[in-house]
PDB file of C-alpha atoms and ligand atoms in Angstrom:
ATOM      1  CA  MET A 860       4.397  15.223  27.711  1.00 54.00           C
ATOM      2  CA  SER A 861       4.179  11.476  26.909  1.00 57.00           C
ATOM      3  CA  ASP A 862       6.939   9.668  26.092  1.00 72.00           C
ATOM      4  CA  LYS A 863       5.539   8.217  22.794  1.00 92.00           C
ATOM      5  CA  THR A 864       6.993  12.094  21.126  1.00 97.00           C
ATOM      6  CA  GLU A 865       8.150  11.415  17.965  1.00 98.00           C
ATOM      7  CA  ARG A 866       9.252  13.495  14.884  1.00 98.00           C
ATOM      8  CA  THR A 867       7.394  12.929  11.010  1.00 98.00           C
ATOM      9  CA  PHE A 868       8.822  14.372   7.958  1.00 99.00           C
ATOM     10  CA  ILE A 869       5.817  15.756   5.999  1.00 99.00           C
ATOM     11  CA  MET A 870       6.267  17.758   2.611  1.00 99.00           C
ATOM     12  CA  VAL A 871       4.260  19.509   0.251  1.00 99.00           C
ATOM     13  CA  LYS A 872       5.098  18.223  -3.335  1.00 98.00           C
ATOM     14  CA  PRO A 873       5.392  20.576  -6.498  1.00 98.00           C
ATOM     15  CA  ASP A 874       1.495  20.326  -7.157  1.00 98.00           C
ATOM     16  CA  GLY A 875       1.084  21.937  -3.851  1.00 98.00           C
ATOM     17  CA  VAL A 876       3.403  24.316  -3.652  1.00 98.00           C
ATOM     18  CA  GLU A 877       2.038  25.716  -6.681  1.00 98.00           C
ATOM     19  CA  ARG A 878      -1.258  25.749  -5.732  1.00 98.00           C
ATOM     20  CA  GLY A 879      -0.204  28.206  -2.637  1.00 98.00           C
ATOM     21  CA  LEU A 880      -1.236  25.376  -0.506  1.00 98.00           C
ATOM     22  CA  ILE A 881       1.769  25.506   2.000  1.00 99.00           C
ATOM     23  CA  PRO A 882       0.330  27.795   4.433  1.00 98.00           C
ATOM     24  CA  GLU A 883      -2.767  25.768   4.599  1.00 98.00           C
ATOM     25  CA  ILE A 884      -0.859  22.345   4.847  1.00 98.00           C
ATOM     26  CA  MET A 885       1.579  23.838   7.543  1.00 98.00           C
ATOM     27  CA  LYS A 886      -1.976  25.358   9.875  1.00 98.00           C
ATOM     28  CA  ARG A 887      -3.343  21.649  10.064  1.00 98.00           C
ATOM     29  CA  PHE A 888      -0.273  20.301  12.019  1.00 98.00           C
ATOM     30  CA  GLN A 889       0.311  23.864  13.698  1.00 98.00           C
ATOM     31  CA  ARG A 890      -3.336  23.862  14.937  1.00 98.00           C
ATOM     32  CA  LYS A 891      -3.774  20.240  16.442  1.00 98.00           C
ATOM     33  CA  GLY A 892      -0.980  21.139  18.978  1.00 98.00           C
ATOM     34  CA  TYR A 893       2.411  19.918  16.902  1.00 98.00           C
ATOM     35  CA  LYS A 894       5.832  21.495  17.105  1.00 98.00           C
ATOM     36  CA  LEU A 895       7.525  22.663  13.672  1.00 98.00           C
ATOM     37  CA  VAL A 896      11.205  21.603  13.758  1.00 98.00           C
ATOM     38  CA  ALA A 897      12.413  22.348  10.497  1.00 99.00           C
ATOM     39  CA  ALA A 898      11.062  23.596   6.973  1.00 99.00           C
ATOM     40  CA  LYS A 899      12.378  25.129   3.831  1.00 98.00           C
ATOM     41  CA  LEU A 900      11.581  25.565   0.183  1.00 98.00           C
ATOM     42  CA  MET A 901      13.887  24.135  -2.666  1.00 98.00           C
ATOM     43  CA  LYS A 902      14.315  22.095  -5.450  1.00 98.00           C
ATOM     44  CA  ALA A 903      15.453  18.868  -5.543  1.00 98.00           C
ATOM     45  CA  ASP A 904      17.114  16.772  -8.261  1.00 98.00           C
ATOM     46  CA  LEU A 905      16.261  13.253  -9.704  1.00 98.00           C
ATOM     47  CA  ASP A 906      18.831  10.990  -7.470  1.00 98.00           C
ATOM     48  CA  HIS A 907      17.486  13.012  -4.156  1.00 98.00           C
ATOM     49  CA  VAL A 908      14.230  11.947  -5.236  1.00 98.00           C
ATOM     50  CA  GLN A 909      14.749   8.409  -6.048  1.00 98.00           C
ATOM     51  CA  GLU A 910      16.272   7.480  -3.206  1.00 98.00           C
ATOM     52  CA  HIS A 911      13.282   9.063  -1.313  1.00 98.00           C
ATOM     53  CA  TYR A 912      11.129   6.978  -3.063  1.00 98.00           C
ATOM     54  CA  SER A 913      13.525   3.661  -3.565  1.00 98.00           C
ATOM     55  CA  ASP A 914      11.169   1.594  -1.917  1.00 98.00           C
ATOM     56  CA  LEU A 915       8.604   1.985  -4.745  1.00 98.00           C
ATOM     57  CA  LYS A 916      10.888   1.646  -7.632  1.00 97.00           C
ATOM     58  CA  THR A 917       9.633  -1.431  -8.970  1.00 98.00           C
ATOM     59  CA  LYS A 918       6.236   0.239  -9.672  1.00 98.00           C
ATOM     60  CA  LYS A 919       4.908   1.471 -13.028  1.00 98.00           C
ATOM     61  CA  PHE A 920       4.293   4.784 -12.058  1.00 98.00           C
ATOM     62  CA  PHE A 921       7.792   5.457 -10.396  1.00 98.00           C
ATOM     63  CA  PRO A 922       9.475   6.946 -13.210  1.00 98.00           C
ATOM     64  CA  GLY A 923       6.204   9.882 -13.326  1.00 98.00           C
ATOM     65  CA  LEU A 924       6.226  10.280  -9.725  1.00 98.00           C
ATOM     66  CA  CYS A 925      10.222  11.497  -9.498  1.00 98.00           C
ATOM     67  CA  LYS A 926       9.770  13.471 -12.701  1.00 98.00           C
ATOM     68  CA  TYR A 927       6.673  15.344 -11.403  1.00 97.00           C
ATOM     69  CA  MET A 928       8.594  15.187  -7.805  1.00 98.00           C
ATOM     70  CA  SER A 929      12.127  16.494  -9.256  1.00 98.00           C
ATOM     71  CA  GLU A 930      10.533  19.236 -11.446  1.00 96.00           C
ATOM     72  CA  GLY A 931       9.052  21.642  -9.166  1.00 98.00           C
ATOM     73  CA  PRO A 932       9.530  23.489  -5.390  1.00 98.00           C
ATOM     74  CA  VAL A 933       8.962  21.366  -2.468  1.00 99.00           C
ATOM     75  CA  PHE A 934       8.782  22.237   1.168  1.00 99.00           C
ATOM     76  CA  PRO A 935       9.932  20.001   3.198  1.00 99.00           C
ATOM     77  CA  MET A 936       9.231  19.880   7.154  1.00 99.00           C
ATOM     78  CA  VAL A 937       9.670  18.088  10.276  1.00 99.00           C
ATOM     79  CA  TRP A 938       7.013  18.160  12.778  1.00 99.00           C
ATOM     80  CA  GLU A 939       7.261  16.528  16.277  1.00 98.00           C
ATOM     81  CA  GLY A 940       4.879  15.405  19.510  1.00 98.00           C
ATOM     82  CA  THR A 941       2.994  12.812  20.729  1.00 98.00           C
ATOM     83  CA  ASP A 942       2.031  10.085  18.228  1.00 98.00           C
ATOM     84  CA  ALA A 943       2.996  12.316  15.426  1.00 98.00           C
ATOM     85  CA  VAL A 944       3.604  10.177  12.668  1.00 98.00           C
ATOM     86  CA  LYS A 945       0.384   7.865  12.598  1.00 98.00           C
ATOM     87  CA  GLN A 946      -1.666  11.263  13.535  1.00 98.00           C
ATOM     88  CA  GLY A 947       0.262  13.042  10.381  1.00 98.00           C
ATOM     89  CA  ARG A 948      -0.995  10.324   8.148  1.00 98.00           C
ATOM     90  CA  ILE A 949      -4.255  11.059   9.460  1.00 98.00           C
ATOM     91  CA  LEU A 950      -4.195  14.514   8.942  1.00 98.00           C
ATOM     92  CA  LEU A 951      -3.107  13.697   5.321  1.00 98.00           C
ATOM     93  CA  GLY A 952      -5.869  11.336   4.485  1.00 98.00           C
ATOM     94  CA  GLU A 953      -5.528   8.059   2.295  1.00 98.00           C
ATOM     95  CA  THR A 954      -2.815   8.003  -0.639  1.00 98.00           C
ATOM     96  CA  ASP A 955      -6.090   8.399  -3.247  1.00 98.00           C
ATOM     97  CA  PRO A 956      -7.699  11.717  -2.854  1.00 98.00           C
ATOM     98  CA  LEU A 957     -11.146   9.975  -4.161  1.00 98.00           C
ATOM     99  CA  LYS A 958     -10.894   8.096  -0.773  1.00 98.00           C
ATOM    100  CA  SER A 959     -10.013  10.773   1.706  1.00 98.00           C
ATOM    101  CA  LEU A 960     -12.372  11.856   3.873  1.00 97.00           C
ATOM    102  CA  PRO A 961     -13.444  16.038   3.702  1.00 98.00           C
ATOM    103  CA  GLY A 962     -11.644  17.318   6.753  1.00 98.00           C
ATOM    104  CA  THR A 963      -8.275  15.195   5.503  1.00 98.00           C
ATOM    105  CA  ILE A 964      -5.542  17.865   3.571  1.00 98.00           C
ATOM    106  CA  ARG A 965      -5.952  15.422   0.429  1.00 98.00           C
ATOM    107  CA  GLY A 966     -10.196  14.890   1.214  1.00 98.00           C
ATOM    108  CA  ASP A 967      -9.933  18.452   0.984  1.00 98.00           C
ATOM    109  CA  PHE A 968      -7.726  19.939  -1.771  1.00 98.00           C
ATOM    110  CA  CYS A 969      -7.022  17.200  -4.607  1.00 98.00           C
ATOM    111  CA  ILE A 970      -8.472  14.572  -6.753  1.00 98.00           C
ATOM    112  CA  ASN A 971      -5.863  12.919  -8.296  1.00 98.00           C
ATOM    113  CA  ILE A 972      -3.697   9.967  -6.418  1.00 98.00           C
ATOM    114  CA  GLY A 973      -0.568  11.154  -8.959  1.00 98.00           C
ATOM    115  CA  ARG A 974      -1.859  15.080  -7.476  1.00 98.00           C
ATOM    116  CA  ASN A 975      -1.949  14.264  -4.063  1.00 98.00           C
ATOM    117  CA  ILE A 976      -0.325  17.267  -3.052  1.00 98.00           C
ATOM    118  CA  CYS A 977       1.718  15.901   0.145  1.00 98.00           C
ATOM    119  CA  HIS A 978       3.769  13.629   1.735  1.00 98.00           C
ATOM    120  CA  GLY A 979       3.541  12.444   5.162  1.00 98.00           C
ATOM    121  CA  SER A 980       5.829   9.195   7.054  1.00 98.00           C
ATOM    122  CA  ASP A 981       4.508   5.953   7.410  1.00 98.00           C
ATOM    123  CA  GLY A 982       6.449   4.678  10.659  1.00 98.00           C
ATOM    124  CA  VAL A 983       8.671   6.021  12.923  1.00 98.00           C
ATOM    125  CA  ASP A 984      11.690   4.189  11.439  1.00 98.00           C
ATOM    126  CA  SER A 985      10.956   5.528   7.538  1.00 98.00           C
ATOM    127  CA  ALA A 986      10.562   9.154   9.452  1.00 98.00           C
ATOM    128  CA  LYS A 987      13.712   8.727  10.568  1.00 98.00           C
ATOM    129  CA  LYS A 988      15.241   8.551   7.284  1.00 98.00           C
ATOM    130  CA  GLU A 989      13.474  10.910   5.790  1.00 98.00           C
ATOM    131  CA  ILE A 990      14.308  13.446   7.884  1.00 99.00           C
ATOM    132  CA  GLY A 991      17.977  12.679   7.597  1.00 98.00           C
ATOM    133  CA  HIS A 992      17.769  12.404   4.187  1.00 98.00           C
ATOM    134  CA  TRP A 993      16.487  15.809   3.497  1.00 99.00           C
ATOM    135  CA  PHE A 994      17.833  17.577   6.201  1.00 98.00           C
ATOM    136  CA  ASN A 995      21.200  18.395   7.831  1.00 98.00           C
ATOM    137  CA  LYS A 996      21.345  17.770  11.587  1.00 97.00           C
ATOM    138  CA  THR A 997      21.599  21.870  12.043  1.00 98.00           C
ATOM    139  CA  GLU A 998      18.483  22.413  10.402  1.00 98.00           C
ATOM    140  CA  LEU A 999      16.582  20.728  12.910  1.00 98.00           C
ATOM    141  CA  THR A1000      16.199  23.042  15.651  1.00 98.00           C
ATOM    142  CA  ASP A1001      15.816  22.362  19.500  1.00 96.00           C
ATOM    143  CA  TRP A1002      13.069  24.595  21.273  1.00 97.00           C
ATOM    144  CA  LYS A1003      10.399  24.083  23.423  1.00 96.00           C
ATOM    145  CA  PRO A1004       7.082  26.257  22.031  1.00 96.00           C
ATOM    146  CA  THR A1005       5.685  27.950  25.667  1.00 96.00           C
ATOM    147  CA  GLU A1006       2.178  27.019  23.924  1.00 95.00           C
ATOM    148  CA  ASN A1007       3.106  23.261  25.063  1.00 96.00           C
ATOM    149  CA  ALA A1008       1.856  24.036  28.654  1.00 96.00           C
ATOM    150  CA  TRP A1009      -1.393  24.257  27.035  1.00 97.00           C
ATOM    151  CA  ILE A1010      -1.104  21.401  24.856  1.00 97.00           C
ATOM    152  CA  TYR A1011      -0.355  18.422  27.157  1.00 97.00           C
ATOM    153  CA  GLU A1012      -1.702  17.721  30.698  1.00 95.00           C
TER     154      GLU A1012
HETATM  155  P1  IDP B1964       1.409   7.922   0.522  1.00 62.08           P
HETATM  156  O1  IDP B1964       2.232   9.000  -0.116  1.00 62.08           O
HETATM  157  O2  IDP B1964       0.294   7.832   0.954  1.00 62.08           O
HETATM  158  O3  IDP B1964       2.511   6.877   1.358  1.00 62.08           O
HETATM  159  P2  IDP B1964       2.797   5.344  -0.803  1.00 62.08           P
HETATM  160  O4  IDP B1964       2.064   4.174  -1.340  1.00 62.08           O
HETATM  161  O5  IDP B1964       4.062   6.118  -0.476  1.00 62.08           O
HETATM  162  O6  IDP B1964       1.474   6.226  -0.655  1.00 62.08           O
HETATM  163  O7  IDP B1964       3.035   6.333  -2.584  1.00 62.08           O
HETATM  164  C1  IDP B1964       4.008   7.293  -3.071  1.00 62.08           C
HETATM  165  C2  IDP B1964       3.214   8.567  -3.853  1.00 62.08           C
HETATM  166  O8  IDP B1964       3.217   7.942  -5.190  1.00 62.08           O
HETATM  167  C3  IDP B1964       1.958   8.672  -3.553  1.00 62.08           C
HETATM  168  O9  IDP B1964       1.429   9.907  -2.131  1.00 62.08           O
HETATM  169  C4  IDP B1964       1.098   9.276  -5.449  1.00 62.08           C
HETATM  170  O10 IDP B1964       2.129  10.389  -5.021  1.00 62.08           O
HETATM  171  C5  IDP B1964       1.944   8.181  -5.629  1.00 62.08           C
HETATM  172  N1  IDP B1964       1.605   7.305  -6.211  1.00 62.08           N
HETATM  173  C6  IDP B1964       0.872   5.972  -5.715  1.00 62.08           C
HETATM  174  N2  IDP B1964       0.493   4.855  -5.901  1.00 62.08           N
HETATM  175  C7  IDP B1964      -0.396   5.714  -7.252  1.00 62.08           C
HETATM  176  C8  IDP B1964      -0.616   5.172  -8.631  1.00 62.08           C
HETATM  177  O11 IDP B1964      -1.529   4.049  -8.839  1.00 62.08           O
HETATM  178  N3  IDP B1964      -0.407   6.202  -9.711  1.00 62.08           N
HETATM  179  C9  IDP B1964       0.351   7.436  -9.572  1.00 62.08           C
HETATM  180  N4  IDP B1964       0.824   7.465  -8.791  1.00 62.08           N
HETATM  181  C10 IDP B1964       0.413   6.960  -7.485  1.00 62.08           C
HETATM  182 MG1   MG B1965       4.812   6.455   1.441  1.00 62.08          MG
END
């Protein structure tokens, strides 16, 4: 495997969970060839979500965003592989679903920016921070999928 192996933090938001899209979103990462390192269904409290989105705390939409993210179950995940952070954002699509191309997750499954069904880290450093915020070390599984021999040259 190349030395650009990265981990990214991907989360199905409450609207995605309610709409039954956990398997669909997992499928996009699995079939690309990325390795699942961690996943769980949970309800996050308001403080936890506010910390996750602390960069956005001055935005007008911040209170509504944190309320929606803390009122239903979320499905945080960690995916690993070459260039996983940038490629993960490409798989998700644009923040605004109406600007997302068909074939991307947001382009295929949603309409409103405030109900865009999934989160993905925007950089390697934020991915590290987010993984640490949502998962304990013991929840991150170290394993070598046999299929990697067919995914990486
Ligand atoms: P990202 O999720 O694509 O990284 P960010 O700019 O980090 O986008 O914003 C975080 C989340 O905040 C978005 O995914 C979306 O749910 C919400 N958000 C961003 N801009 C708006 C807005 O203008 N109105 C309502 N919600 C927004
Ligand atoms: Mg973001």
